[in-house]
CSV table of C-alpha atoms and ligand atoms in Angstrom, one decimal:
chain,number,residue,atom,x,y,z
A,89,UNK,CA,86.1,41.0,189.8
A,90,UNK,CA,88.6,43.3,188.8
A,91,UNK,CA,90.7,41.5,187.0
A,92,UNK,CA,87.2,40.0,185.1
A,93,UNK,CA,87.1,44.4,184.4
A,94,UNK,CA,90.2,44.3,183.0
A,95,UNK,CA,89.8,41.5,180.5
A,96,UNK,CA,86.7,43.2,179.7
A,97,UNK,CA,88.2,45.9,178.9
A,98,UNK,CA,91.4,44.9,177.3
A,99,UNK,CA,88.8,42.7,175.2
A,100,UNK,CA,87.3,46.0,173.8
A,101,UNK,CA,90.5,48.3,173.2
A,102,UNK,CA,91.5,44.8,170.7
A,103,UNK,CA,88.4,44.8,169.0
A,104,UNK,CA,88.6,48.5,168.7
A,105,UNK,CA,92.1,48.8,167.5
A,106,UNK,CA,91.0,46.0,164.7
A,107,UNK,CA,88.2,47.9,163.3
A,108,UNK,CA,90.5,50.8,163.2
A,109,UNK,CA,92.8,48.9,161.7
A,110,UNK,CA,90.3,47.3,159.1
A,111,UNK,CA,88.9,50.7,158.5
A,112,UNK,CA,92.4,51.8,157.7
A,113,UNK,CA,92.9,49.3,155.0
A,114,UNK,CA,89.7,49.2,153.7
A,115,UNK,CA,87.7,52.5,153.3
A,116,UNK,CA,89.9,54.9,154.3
A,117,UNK,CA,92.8,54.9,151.5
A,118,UNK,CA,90.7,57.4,149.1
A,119,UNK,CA,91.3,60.2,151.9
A,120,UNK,CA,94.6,58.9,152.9
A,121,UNK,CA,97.5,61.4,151.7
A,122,UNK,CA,98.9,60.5,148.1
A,123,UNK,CA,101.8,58.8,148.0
A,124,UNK,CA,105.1,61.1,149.1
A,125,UNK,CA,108.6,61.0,147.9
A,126,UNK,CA,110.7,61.4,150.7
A,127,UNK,CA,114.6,61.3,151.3
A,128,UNK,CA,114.8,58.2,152.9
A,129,UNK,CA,112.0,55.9,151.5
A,130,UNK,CA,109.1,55.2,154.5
A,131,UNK,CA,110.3,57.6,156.9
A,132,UNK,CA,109.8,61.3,157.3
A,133,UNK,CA,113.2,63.4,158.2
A,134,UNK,CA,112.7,66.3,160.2
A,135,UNK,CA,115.2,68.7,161.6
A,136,UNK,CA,114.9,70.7,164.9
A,137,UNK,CA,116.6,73.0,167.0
A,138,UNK,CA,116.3,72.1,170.4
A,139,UNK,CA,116.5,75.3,172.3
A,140,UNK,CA,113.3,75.7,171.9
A,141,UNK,CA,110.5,75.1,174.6
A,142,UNK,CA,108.0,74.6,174.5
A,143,UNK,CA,108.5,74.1,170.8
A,144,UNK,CA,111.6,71.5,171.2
A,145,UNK,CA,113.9,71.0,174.3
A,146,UNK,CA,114.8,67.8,175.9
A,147,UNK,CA,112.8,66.8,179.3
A,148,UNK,CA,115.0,65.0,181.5
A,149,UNK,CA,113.5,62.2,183.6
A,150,UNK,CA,114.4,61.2,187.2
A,151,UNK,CA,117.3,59.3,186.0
A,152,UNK,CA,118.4,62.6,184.5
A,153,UNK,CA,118.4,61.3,180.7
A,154,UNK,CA,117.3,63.7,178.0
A,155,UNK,CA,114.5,62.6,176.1
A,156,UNK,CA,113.4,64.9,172.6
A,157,UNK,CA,110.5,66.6,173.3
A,158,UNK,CA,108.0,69.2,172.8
A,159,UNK,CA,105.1,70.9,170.8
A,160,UNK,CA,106.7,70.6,167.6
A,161,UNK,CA,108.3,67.0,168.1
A,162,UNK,CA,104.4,66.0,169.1
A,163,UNK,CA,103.3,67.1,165.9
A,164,UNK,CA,105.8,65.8,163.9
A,165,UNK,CA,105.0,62.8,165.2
A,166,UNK,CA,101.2,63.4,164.2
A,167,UNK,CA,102.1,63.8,160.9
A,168,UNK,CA,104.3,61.1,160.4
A,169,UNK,CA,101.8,58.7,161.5
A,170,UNK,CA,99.0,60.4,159.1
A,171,UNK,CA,101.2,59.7,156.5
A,172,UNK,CA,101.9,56.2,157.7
A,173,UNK,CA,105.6,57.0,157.6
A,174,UNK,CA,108.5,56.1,160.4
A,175,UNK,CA,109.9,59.1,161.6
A,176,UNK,CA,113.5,60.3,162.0
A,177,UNK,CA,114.3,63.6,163.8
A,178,UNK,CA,117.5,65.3,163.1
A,179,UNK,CA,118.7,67.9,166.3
A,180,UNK,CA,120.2,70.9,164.6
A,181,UNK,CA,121.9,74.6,165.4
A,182,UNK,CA,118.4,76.3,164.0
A,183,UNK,CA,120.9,78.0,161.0
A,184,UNK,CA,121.5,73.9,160.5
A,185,UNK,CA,118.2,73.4,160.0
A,186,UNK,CA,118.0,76.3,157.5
A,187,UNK,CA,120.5,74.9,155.6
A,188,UNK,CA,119.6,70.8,155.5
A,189,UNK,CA,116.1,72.0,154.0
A,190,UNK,CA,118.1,74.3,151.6
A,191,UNK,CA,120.1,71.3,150.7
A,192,UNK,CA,116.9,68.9,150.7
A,193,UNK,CA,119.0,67.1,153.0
A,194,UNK,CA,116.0,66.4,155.4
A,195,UNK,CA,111.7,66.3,154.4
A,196,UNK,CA,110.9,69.1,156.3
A,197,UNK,CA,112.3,71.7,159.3
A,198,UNK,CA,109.8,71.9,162.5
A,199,UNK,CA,111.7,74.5,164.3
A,200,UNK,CA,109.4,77.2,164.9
A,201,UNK,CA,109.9,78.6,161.9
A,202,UNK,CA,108.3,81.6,160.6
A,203,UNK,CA,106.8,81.5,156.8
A,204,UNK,CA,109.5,84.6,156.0
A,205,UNK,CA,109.1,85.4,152.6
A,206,UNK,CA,112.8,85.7,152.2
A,207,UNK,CA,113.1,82.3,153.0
A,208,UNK,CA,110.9,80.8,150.3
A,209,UNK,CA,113.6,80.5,147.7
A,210,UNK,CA,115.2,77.7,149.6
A,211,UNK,CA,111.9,76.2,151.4
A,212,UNK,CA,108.4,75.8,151.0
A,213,UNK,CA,106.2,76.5,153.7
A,214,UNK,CA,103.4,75.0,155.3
A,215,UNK,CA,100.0,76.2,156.6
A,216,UNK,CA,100.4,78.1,160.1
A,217,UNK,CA,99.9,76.0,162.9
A,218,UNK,CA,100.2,78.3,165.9
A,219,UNK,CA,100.2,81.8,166.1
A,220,UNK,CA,103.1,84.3,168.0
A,221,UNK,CA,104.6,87.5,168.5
A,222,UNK,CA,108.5,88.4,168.9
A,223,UNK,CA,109.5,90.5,172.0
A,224,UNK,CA,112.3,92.6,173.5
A,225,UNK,CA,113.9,90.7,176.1
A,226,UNK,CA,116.5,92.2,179.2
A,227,UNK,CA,116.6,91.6,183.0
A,228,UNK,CA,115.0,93.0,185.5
A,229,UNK,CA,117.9,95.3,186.9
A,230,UNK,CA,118.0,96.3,182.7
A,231,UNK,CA,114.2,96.8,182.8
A,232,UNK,CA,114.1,100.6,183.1
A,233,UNK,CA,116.5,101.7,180.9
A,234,UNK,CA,116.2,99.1,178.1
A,235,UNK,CA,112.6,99.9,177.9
A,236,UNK,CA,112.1,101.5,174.0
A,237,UNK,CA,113.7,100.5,170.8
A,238,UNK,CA,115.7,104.3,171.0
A,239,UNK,CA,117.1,103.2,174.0
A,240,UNK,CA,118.0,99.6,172.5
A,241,UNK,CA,119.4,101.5,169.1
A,242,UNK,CA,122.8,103.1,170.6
A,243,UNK,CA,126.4,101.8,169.5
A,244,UNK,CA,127.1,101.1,173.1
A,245,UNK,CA,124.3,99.1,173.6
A,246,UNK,CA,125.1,95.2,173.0
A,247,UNK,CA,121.9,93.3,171.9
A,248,UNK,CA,121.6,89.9,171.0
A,249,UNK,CA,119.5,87.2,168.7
A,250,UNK,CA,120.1,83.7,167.5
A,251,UNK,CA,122.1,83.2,164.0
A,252,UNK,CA,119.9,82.7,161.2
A,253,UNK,CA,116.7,83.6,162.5
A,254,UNK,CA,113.8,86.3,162.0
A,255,UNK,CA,114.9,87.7,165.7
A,256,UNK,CA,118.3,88.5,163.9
A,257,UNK,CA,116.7,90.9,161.1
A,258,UNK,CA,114.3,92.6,163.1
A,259,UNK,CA,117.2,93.3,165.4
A,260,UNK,CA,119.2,94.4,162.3
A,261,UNK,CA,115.9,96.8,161.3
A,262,UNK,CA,115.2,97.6,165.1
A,263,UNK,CA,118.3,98.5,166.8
A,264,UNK,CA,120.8,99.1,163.3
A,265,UNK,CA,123.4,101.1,165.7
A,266,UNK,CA,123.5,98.8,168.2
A,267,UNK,CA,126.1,96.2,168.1
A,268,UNK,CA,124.7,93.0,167.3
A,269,UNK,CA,125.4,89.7,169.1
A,270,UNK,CA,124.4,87.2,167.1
A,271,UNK,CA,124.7,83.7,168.9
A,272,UNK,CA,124.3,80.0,167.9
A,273,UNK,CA,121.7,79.1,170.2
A,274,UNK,CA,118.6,80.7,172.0
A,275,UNK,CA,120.1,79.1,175.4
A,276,UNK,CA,123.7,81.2,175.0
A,277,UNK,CA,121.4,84.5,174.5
A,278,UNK,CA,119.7,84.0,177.9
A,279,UNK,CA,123.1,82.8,179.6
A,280,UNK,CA,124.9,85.9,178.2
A,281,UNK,CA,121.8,88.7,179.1
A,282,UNK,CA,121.9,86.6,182.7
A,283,UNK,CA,125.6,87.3,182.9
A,284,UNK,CA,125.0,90.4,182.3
A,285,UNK,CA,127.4,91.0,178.4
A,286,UNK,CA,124.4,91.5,176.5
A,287,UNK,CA,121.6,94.4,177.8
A,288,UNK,CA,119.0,92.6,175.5
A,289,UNK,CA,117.8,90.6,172.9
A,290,UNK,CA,114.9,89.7,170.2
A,291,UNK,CA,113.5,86.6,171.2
A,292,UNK,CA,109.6,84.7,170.4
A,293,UNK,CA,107.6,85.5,172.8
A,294,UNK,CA,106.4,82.3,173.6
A,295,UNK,CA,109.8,80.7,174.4
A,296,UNK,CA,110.9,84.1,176.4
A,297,UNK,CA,108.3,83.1,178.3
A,298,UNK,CA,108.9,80.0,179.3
A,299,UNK,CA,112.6,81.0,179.8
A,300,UNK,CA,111.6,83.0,182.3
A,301,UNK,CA,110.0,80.1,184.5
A,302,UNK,CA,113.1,78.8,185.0
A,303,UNK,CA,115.0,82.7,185.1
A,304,UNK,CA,112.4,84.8,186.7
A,305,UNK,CA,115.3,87.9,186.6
A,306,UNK,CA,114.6,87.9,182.7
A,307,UNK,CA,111.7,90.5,181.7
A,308,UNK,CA,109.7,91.4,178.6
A,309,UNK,CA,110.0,95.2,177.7
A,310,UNK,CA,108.6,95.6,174.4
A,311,UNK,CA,106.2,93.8,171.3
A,312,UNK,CA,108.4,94.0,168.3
A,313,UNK,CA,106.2,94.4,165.5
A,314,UNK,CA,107.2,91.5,162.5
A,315,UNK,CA,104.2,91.0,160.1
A,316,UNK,CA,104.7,87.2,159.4
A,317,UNK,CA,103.0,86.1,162.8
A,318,UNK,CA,103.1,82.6,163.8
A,319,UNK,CA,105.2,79.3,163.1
A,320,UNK,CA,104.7,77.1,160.3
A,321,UNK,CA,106.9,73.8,158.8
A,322,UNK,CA,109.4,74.3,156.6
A,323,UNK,CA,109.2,71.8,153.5
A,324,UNK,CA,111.8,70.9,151.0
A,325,UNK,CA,110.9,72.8,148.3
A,326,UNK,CA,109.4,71.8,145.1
A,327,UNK,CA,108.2,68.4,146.4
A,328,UNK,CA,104.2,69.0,146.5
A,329,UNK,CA,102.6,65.9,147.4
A,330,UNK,CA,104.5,66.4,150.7
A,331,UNK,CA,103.3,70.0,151.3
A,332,UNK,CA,99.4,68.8,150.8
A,333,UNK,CA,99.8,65.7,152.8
A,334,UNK,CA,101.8,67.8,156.0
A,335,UNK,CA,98.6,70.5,155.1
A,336,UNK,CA,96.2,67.6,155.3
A,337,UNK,CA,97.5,66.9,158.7
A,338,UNK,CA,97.6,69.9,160.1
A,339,UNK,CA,94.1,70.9,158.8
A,340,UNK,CA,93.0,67.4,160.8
A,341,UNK,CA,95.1,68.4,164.0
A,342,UNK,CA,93.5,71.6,164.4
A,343,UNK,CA,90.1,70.3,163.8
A,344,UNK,CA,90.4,67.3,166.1
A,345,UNK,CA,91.8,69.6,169.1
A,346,UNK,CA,95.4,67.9,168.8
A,347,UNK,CA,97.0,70.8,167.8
A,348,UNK,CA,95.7,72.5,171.0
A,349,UNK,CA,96.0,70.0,173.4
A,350,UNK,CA,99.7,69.1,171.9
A,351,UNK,CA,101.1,72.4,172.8
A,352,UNK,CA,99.0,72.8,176.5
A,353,UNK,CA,101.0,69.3,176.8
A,354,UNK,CA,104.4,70.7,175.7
A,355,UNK,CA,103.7,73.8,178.0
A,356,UNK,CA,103.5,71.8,180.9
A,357,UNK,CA,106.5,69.4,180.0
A,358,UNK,CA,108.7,72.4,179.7
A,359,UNK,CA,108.1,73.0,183.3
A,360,UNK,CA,109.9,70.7,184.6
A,361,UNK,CA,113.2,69.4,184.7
A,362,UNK,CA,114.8,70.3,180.9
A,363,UNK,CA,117.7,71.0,178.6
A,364,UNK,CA,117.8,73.5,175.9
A,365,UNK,CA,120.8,73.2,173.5
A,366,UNK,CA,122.8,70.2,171.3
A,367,UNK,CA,123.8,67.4,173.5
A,368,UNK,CA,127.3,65.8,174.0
A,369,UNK,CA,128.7,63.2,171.0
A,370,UNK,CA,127.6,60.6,173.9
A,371,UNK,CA,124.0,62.0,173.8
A,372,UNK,CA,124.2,63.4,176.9
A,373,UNK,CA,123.9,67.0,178.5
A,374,UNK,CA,127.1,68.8,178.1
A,375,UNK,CA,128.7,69.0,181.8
A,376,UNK,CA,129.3,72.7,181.8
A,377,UNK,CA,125.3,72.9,181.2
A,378,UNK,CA,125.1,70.4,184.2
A,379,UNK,CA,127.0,72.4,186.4
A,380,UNK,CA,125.5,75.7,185.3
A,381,UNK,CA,121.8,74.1,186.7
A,382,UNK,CA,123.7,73.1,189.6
A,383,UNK,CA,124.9,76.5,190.6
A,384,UNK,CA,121.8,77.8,189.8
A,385,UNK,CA,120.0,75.3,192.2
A,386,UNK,CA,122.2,76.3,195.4
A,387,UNK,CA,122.0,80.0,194.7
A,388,UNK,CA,118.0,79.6,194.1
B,233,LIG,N1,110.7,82.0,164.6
B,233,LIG,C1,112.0,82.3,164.4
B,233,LIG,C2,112.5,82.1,163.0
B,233,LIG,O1,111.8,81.4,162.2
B,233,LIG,C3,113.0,81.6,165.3
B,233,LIG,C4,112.9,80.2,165.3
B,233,LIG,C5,114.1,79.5,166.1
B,233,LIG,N2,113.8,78.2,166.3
B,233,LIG,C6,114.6,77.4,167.2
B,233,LIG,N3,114.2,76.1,167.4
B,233,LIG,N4,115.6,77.8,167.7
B,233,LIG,O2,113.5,82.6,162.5
């Protein structure tokens, strides 16, 4: 009987995927998006910085390998497929992935990046896709006397954000007579306000939060006020049929609930087992990263 079910049923998801499929080819070209240039003909190259989460980060399964993941790698993969194109992601130092849209080395940079108008000589920017804020980050022994931006604004106060991004300007405006620490990856600033050399740093909200699964000892102090709220794709500038079609799909991923349900996904991915920061030539998690979630496991 139940394996009578499951022919049944396997019988229907065919005959569904073929009408799909003949839907595809037959009606549904007019609203398909118009035909896009991209760097490497039939695929869509997108660059990420995976210290990310819930935006990018790798999950790592039971066997312990790294696997690309997150909000932003979900919906690159959405739009790909809307576009009917292979896609190609390209993991990146975040000032990397700056620069390869700069250089219209890649299609477009899904990085949760902010639509900064300074940025929009050297990239074109998408619709929003998810809104955010930015926030003051130190640890919990920190807490009380990290607590305004007058206390964060001292010379002998050590404060941190990552290279190249929005965090490193509003700590620039923020905290001008502090000295700034400005580090490669999100994943350094945590290890290096954890350790206790940096009293604290401008991170997203979103991802300071989800940091702080994993490192309860970190703690929010303050909003930081930035008036560009919210994370958006970067698109190599000047090519426009790409811009409408990645606009198209984000209009149709919001509308459909994907966009939603992409990033409750990512949330919950995030809390597991993960990595956040470049992996090894060998594709694998660095060791000293290893060892650092070790040591953090026995003292736990
Ligand atoms: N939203 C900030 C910006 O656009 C930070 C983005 C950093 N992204 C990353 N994957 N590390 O500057």
């Amino acid at each position: 009987m139940k394996k009578k079910l499951l022919a049944l049923a396997m019988a229907a998801c065919m005959a569904l995927s073929m009408t799909a499929f003949a839907d595809e080819t037959e009606g549904e070209t007019a609203s398909a998006p118009l035909e896009v240039q991209t760097v490497t003909p039939g695929k869509l190259t997108v660059a990420t910085s995976p210290d990310f989460a819930p935006y990018e980060f790798y999950a790592i399964d039971e066997d312990g390998n790294p696997t690309l993941a997150g909000f932003d790698i979900e919906l690159a993969k959405y739009i790909a497929d809307y576009m009917g194109l292979e896609l190609e992601i390209i993991p990146i130092d975040f000032n990397g992935v700056l620069t390869e849209l700069a250089t219209k080395s890649v299609d477009i940079g899904m990085s949760g990046l902010s639509p900064d108008p300074d940025r929009m000589d050297a990239m074109d920017f998408s619709d929003i896709y998810r809104g955010g804020g930015q926030s003051l980050v130190t640890v919990k022994d920190k807490a009380d006397t990290f607590n305004t931006f007058e206390a964060v604004n001292k010379p002998e106060v050590s404060v941190g954000a990552q290279i190249g991004s929005i965090q490193e300007t509003l700590a620039k405006e923020n905290s001008p007579e502090a000295s700034l620490v400005s580090l490669v990856n999100v994943t350094d600033i945590i290890s290096e306000l954890l350790a206790g050399k940096l009293d604290a740093a401008y991170i997203e909200t979103a991802v300071a939060e989800s940091y702080q699964k994993n490192y309860p000892e970190l703690e929010i102090v303050l909003d930081v006020p930035y008036d560009i709220e919210g994370t958006a794709a970067g698109v190599c500038k000047g090519n426009t049929e790409l811009l409408m079609a990645v606009n198209e799909a984000i209009a149709l991923a919001k509308e459909d609930g994907t966009i939603d349900k992409l990033y409750e996904e990512a949330e919950a991915l995030a809390a597991g087992e993960k990595y956040e920061g470049m992996l090894d030539d060998e594709g694998e998690v660095p060791e000293e990263a290893e060892s650092e979630a070790a040591t953090e496991a026995v003292t736990e």
